[in-house]
Tab-separated table of C-alpha atoms in Angstrom:
chain	number	residue	atom	x	y	z
Z	155	MET	CA	27.140	-15.834	-10.328
Z	156	ASP	CA	26.429	-12.685	-12.042
Z	157	THR	CA	26.964	-9.308	-10.039
Z	158	ILE	CA	23.949	-7.746	-8.851
Z	159	ASN	CA	24.047	-3.947	-9.193
Z	160	LEU	CA	22.629	-2.255	-6.271
Z	161	MET	CA	21.345	1.147	-5.018
Z	162	LEU	CA	20.670	2.310	-1.271
Z	163	ALA	CA	18.216	4.722	-0.635
Z	164	ASP	CA	18.198	5.699	3.091
Z	165	ASP	CA	18.541	8.898	4.885
Z	166	HIS	CA	20.748	7.357	7.937
Z	167	LEU	CA	24.460	7.683	6.526
Z	168	ILE	CA	25.999	5.265	9.071
Z	169	PHE	CA	23.244	2.589	8.158
Z	170	ARG	CA	23.847	2.954	4.463
Z	171	LYS	CA	27.333	2.625	4.768
Z	172	ALA	CA	27.147	-0.382	7.270
Z	173	LEU	CA	24.825	-2.116	4.978
Z	174	LYS	CA	26.862	-1.503	1.868
Z	175	TYR	CA	29.883	-2.978	3.581
Z	176	LEU	CA	28.118	-5.818	4.573
Z	177	LEU	CA	26.501	-6.465	0.934
Z	178	GLU	CA	29.428	-6.012	-0.851
Z	179	ALA	CA	31.331	-8.546	1.127
Z	180	GLU	CA	29.033	-11.040	-0.356
Z	181	GLY	CA	31.065	-11.002	-3.587
Z	182	ASN	CA	28.217	-10.907	-5.994
Z	183	ILE	CA	26.853	-7.486	-4.937
Z	184	LYS	CA	28.002	-3.885	-5.761
Z	185	VAL	CA	26.683	-0.796	-4.517
Z	186	ILE	CA	26.544	1.428	-7.459
Z	187	ALA	CA	24.791	4.419	-6.156
Z	188	GLU	CA	23.374	5.909	-2.807
Z	189	ALA	CA	20.617	8.463	-2.091
Z	190	SER	CA	19.745	10.213	1.189
Z	191	ASN	CA	16.499	11.321	0.297
Z	192	GLY	CA	13.599	10.828	-2.195
Z	193	VAL	CA	14.282	13.637	-4.507
Z	194	GLU	CA	17.854	12.618	-4.754
Z	195	CYS	CA	16.864	8.867	-5.169
Z	196	LEU	CA	14.879	9.901	-8.506
Z	197	GLU	CA	17.620	12.042	-9.457
Z	198	VAL	CA	20.080	9.468	-9.079
Z	199	LEU	CA	17.825	7.039	-11.163
Z	200	SER	CA	17.484	9.190	-13.937
Z	201	LYS	CA	21.518	8.616	-14.561
Z	202	VAL	CA	22.225	5.266	-13.431
Z	203	HIS	CA	20.546	2.010	-13.867
Z	204	PRO	CA	21.070	-0.461	-10.974
Z	205	ASP	CA	19.495	-4.085	-11.323
Z	206	LEU	CA	17.783	-3.226	-7.670
Z	207	ILE	CA	17.040	-0.325	-5.291
Z	208	ILE	CA	16.938	-0.911	-1.552
Z	209	LEU	CA	14.484	1.817	-0.517
Z	210	ASP	CA	13.714	3.042	2.822
Z	211	LEU	CA	10.085	4.515	3.456
Z	212	ASN	CA	10.909	7.262	5.936
Z	213	MET	CA	12.984	10.051	4.091
Z	214	PRO	CA	12.937	13.726	3.857
Z	215	GLU	CA	12.195	15.616	0.598
Z	216	LYS	CA	10.137	12.747	-0.741
Z	217	ASN	CA	9.394	9.603	1.214
Z	218	GLY	CA	9.857	6.188	-0.066
Z	219	MET	CA	6.134	5.514	-1.066
Z	220	GLU	CA	6.312	8.674	-3.118
Z	221	VAL	CA	9.461	7.608	-4.878
Z	222	LEU	CA	7.923	4.222	-5.623
Z	223	LYS	CA	4.575	5.855	-7.013
Z	224	GLU	CA	6.456	8.221	-9.079
Z	225	MET	CA	8.405	5.057	-10.694
Z	226	GLU	CA	5.075	3.860	-11.836
Z	227	LEU	CA	2.987	5.043	-14.713
Z	228	GLU	CA	-0.427	6.445	-13.771
Z	229	PRO	CA	-3.477	3.879	-13.634
Z	230	PRO	CA	-4.913	2.018	-15.236
Z	231	ASP	CA	-1.625	0.955	-16.809
Z	232	GLY	CA	0.308	0.366	-13.568
Z	233	ILE	CA	3.516	-0.452	-15.510
Z	234	ARG	CA	6.889	0.210	-13.988
Z	235	LYS	CA	8.629	3.026	-16.006
Z	236	THR	CA	11.756	1.302	-15.502
Z	237	ASP	CA	12.693	-2.462	-15.097
Z	238	VAL	CA	14.589	-1.774	-11.835
Z	239	LYS	CA	13.463	-4.103	-9.044
Z	240	VAL	CA	12.423	-2.205	-5.563
Z	241	LEU	CA	12.947	-3.777	-2.174
Z	242	ILE	CA	11.375	-1.908	0.555
Z	243	LEU	CA	13.388	-2.140	3.793
Z	244	THR	CA	11.619	-0.040	6.535
Z	245	ALA	CA	11.368	0.376	10.218
Z	246	SER	CA	7.701	0.831	9.740
Z	247	GLU	CA	5.426	-2.051	10.733
Z	248	ASP	CA	2.256	-0.050	9.814
Z	249	ASP	CA	-0.153	-2.497	7.755
Z	250	ASN	CA	-1.143	0.222	5.252
Z	251	HIS	CA	2.358	0.978	4.061
Z	252	LEU	CA	2.686	-2.822	3.269
Z	253	LEU	CA	-0.455	-2.820	1.442
Z	254	GLN	CA	0.202	0.641	-0.335
Z	255	ALA	CA	3.657	-0.522	-1.357
Z	256	LEU	CA	2.307	-3.551	-3.092
Z	257	LYS	CA	-0.417	-1.510	-4.933
Z	258	PHE	CA	2.340	0.658	-6.281
Z	259	GLY	CA	4.224	-2.364	-7.496
Z	260	THR	CA	6.990	-2.873	-5.100
Z	261	ASP	CA	8.826	-6.270	-5.624
Z	262	GLY	CA	9.842	-7.225	-2.042
Z	263	TYR	CA	9.186	-5.764	1.616
Z	264	VAL	CA	11.216	-6.391	4.408
Z	265	LEU	CA	11.428	-4.728	7.940
Z	266	LYS	CA	14.726	-3.553	9.389
Z	267	THR	CA	14.016	-5.373	12.583
Z	268	SER	CA	14.480	-8.635	10.349
Z	269	SER	CA	17.806	-10.779	10.209
Z	270	TYR	CA	20.456	-9.887	7.711
Z	271	ASP	CA	19.840	-13.563	6.311
Z	272	ILE	CA	16.391	-12.469	5.573
Z	273	LEU	CA	17.524	-9.472	3.624
Z	274	LYS	CA	19.976	-11.648	1.535
Z	275	GLU	CA	17.105	-13.867	0.609
Z	276	ALA	CA	14.898	-10.881	-0.446
Z	277	ILE	CA	17.818	-9.443	-2.659
Z	278	ASN	CA	18.484	-12.890	-4.194
Z	279	SER	CA	14.757	-13.676	-4.835
Z	280	LEU	CA	14.335	-10.334	-6.692
Z	281	ALA	CA	17.379	-10.692	-8.654
Z	282	ASN	CA	15.920	-14.014	-9.898
Z	283	ASP	CA	12.593	-12.419	-10.808
Z	284	LYS	CA	10.742	-13.472	-7.917
Z	285	LYS	CA	8.651	-11.357	-5.335
Z	286	TYR	CA	9.585	-11.301	-1.704
Z	287	VAL	CA	7.559	-10.541	1.375
Z	288	GLN	CA	9.031	-11.144	4.747
Z	289	GLN	CA	7.445	-14.221	6.085
Z	290	ASP	CA	6.045	-13.189	9.198
Z	291	LEU	CA	4.175	-10.539	7.092
Z	292	LEU	CA	2.416	-12.914	4.754
Z	293	PRO	CA	-0.727	-13.755	7.243
Z	294	LEU	CA	-1.456	-9.958	7.054
Z	295	LEU	CA	-1.194	-10.029	3.166
Z	296	TYR	CA	-3.356	-13.118	2.824
Z	297	VAL	CA	-6.206	-11.701	5.184
Z	298	GLU	CA	-5.972	-8.118	3.300
Z	299	ARG	CA	-5.641	-9.191	-0.272
Z	300	SER	CA	-9.442	-9.763	-0.582
Z	301	VAL	CA	-9.941	-6.278	0.966
Z	302	ILE	CA	-7.726	-4.858	-1.797
Z	303	GLU	CA	-9.687	-6.642	-4.308
Z	304	GLN	CA	-12.915	-5.393	-3.170
Z	305	ASP	CA	-11.863	-1.821	-2.794
Z	306	LEU	CA	-10.755	-1.984	-6.634
Z	307	ILE	CA	-14.246	-3.182	-7.410
Z	308	ARG	CA	-15.525	-0.172	-5.637
Z	309	ILE	CA	-13.488	2.192	-6.857
Z	310	LYS	CA	-14.188	1.158	-10.634
Z	311	SER	CA	-17.983	1.636	-9.687
Z	312	LEU	CA	-17.343	5.323	-8.932
Z	313	THR	CA	-18.054	7.690	-11.701
Z	314	LYS	CA	-15.580	10.429	-12.504
Z	315	ARG	CA	-17.779	13.147	-10.728
Z	316	GLU	CA	-18.301	10.722	-7.711
Z	317	MET	CA	-14.460	10.341	-7.474
Z	318	ASP	CA	-13.979	14.120	-7.517
Z	319	VAL	CA	-16.269	14.417	-4.731
Z	320	LEU	CA	-14.910	11.694	-2.733
Z	321	LYS	CA	-11.599	13.031	-3.144
Z	322	ASN	CA	-12.514	16.634	-1.726
Z	323	LEU	CA	-14.487	15.071	1.012
Z	324	ALA	CA	-11.601	13.213	1.899
Z	325	ILE	CA	-9.407	16.193	2.444
Z	326	GLY	CA	-12.077	17.748	4.856
Z	327	MET	CA	-14.067	20.033	2.312
Z	328	TYR	CA	-17.579	20.817	3.452
Z	329	ASN	CA	-20.562	20.065	0.951
Z	330	LYS	CA	-20.639	23.876	0.176
Z	331	GLU	CA	-16.756	24.065	-0.357
Z	332	ILE	CA	-17.205	21.016	-2.871
Z	333	ALA	CA	-20.070	22.304	-4.784
Z	334	THR	CA	-18.307	25.736	-5.235
Z	335	LYS	CA	-14.967	24.005	-6.617
Z	336	LEU	CA	-17.008	21.540	-8.740
Z	337	GLN	CA	-19.452	24.105	-9.680
Z	338	ILE	CA	-22.438	22.175	-8.910
Z	339	SER	CA	-25.271	22.524	-6.341
Z	340	GLU	CA	-25.042	21.488	-2.848
Z	341	ARG	CA	-28.013	19.196	-3.396
Z	342	THR	CA	-26.205	17.329	-6.240
Z	343	VAL	CA	-23.012	17.033	-3.845
Z	344	LYS	CA	-25.362	15.445	-1.046
Z	345	ASN	CA	-26.736	12.925	-3.871
Z	346	HIS	CA	-23.340	12.178	-4.745
Z	347	ILE	CA	-22.072	11.540	-1.191
Z	348	SER	CA	-25.152	9.308	-0.678
Z	349	ASN	CA	-24.201	7.185	-3.933
Z	350	ILE	CA	-20.565	7.163	-2.934
Z	351	PHE	CA	-21.422	5.844	0.633
Z	352	LYS	CA	-23.462	2.994	-0.968
Z	353	LYS	CA	-20.725	2.042	-3.518
Z	354	ILE	CA	-17.976	1.900	-1.251
Z	355	GLY	CA	-19.720	0.371	1.897
Z	356	VAL	CA	-19.460	3.255	4.247
Z	357	SER	CA	-21.915	5.015	6.413
Z	358	ASP	CA	-19.978	8.300	7.482
Z	359	ARG	CA	-17.543	10.908	5.900
Z	360	THR	CA	-14.663	9.690	8.056
Z	361	GLN	CA	-15.104	6.245	6.787
Z	362	ALA	CA	-15.321	7.477	3.340
Z	363	ALA	CA	-12.115	9.344	3.966
Z	364	VAL	CA	-10.143	6.393	5.506
Z	365	PHE	CA	-11.173	4.430	2.095
Z	366	ALA	CA	-9.860	7.181	0.104
Z	367	ILE	CA	-6.582	7.281	2.172
Z	368	ARG	CA	-6.213	3.521	2.043
Z	369	ASN	CA	-6.628	3.369	-1.549
Z	370	ASN	CA	-4.152	6.103	-2.282
Z	371	LEU	CA	-7.136	8.235	-4.106
Z	372	ILE	CA	-5.488	11.445	-2.506
Z	373	ASP	CA	-1.820	12.292	-1.708
Z	374	ILE	CA	-1.876	12.587	2.072
Z	375	PHE	CA	1.385	14.263	2.079
Z	376	LYS	CA	0.169	17.394	0.543
Z	377	TYR	CA	-2.502	18.041	3.221
């Protein structure tokens, strides 16, 4: 069996070392690199080339979602800059985290509360060019996949100017502030917002902001 060269990115040293010990005891896995935060993770990835990276979402400097996003090209290409497989291993049971990770191209998603056998199964699946989502999360994925597809259609229906207005609305800017920033009239901003609401199927600014955050149209870590 071919050796799987693996990288661990997690800010908890004891967890990382324990996981390394368990994985290397399998015989076909070698941990060739480690990182304790997102910035370090990206720096290490620029120097080494693992087959697979096990990535935690909750890390300092840059979190796992930001790392995953930076490993992707900007839309509409959505093509991974590197052929390194990514397995998210997280304590977060937030539904949106799963959906966002899938949108950013993760190859696998497992909770830290799962068994070690599930983690091994995920690693082997990715090593064999298969996707993997922890089984008890699949019902959520099946239900939400249609939402993802609908959102993508709605996003594509927005003009560039409507997208600009939506992003600024989502970070809490008032109509007057948006008008000043985009150098358009407040009346034009109101018209854009009305059209945006119709196109994305919402009825107020809060729902519009949730839509923008859910679809990663804004980087919430900056605000």
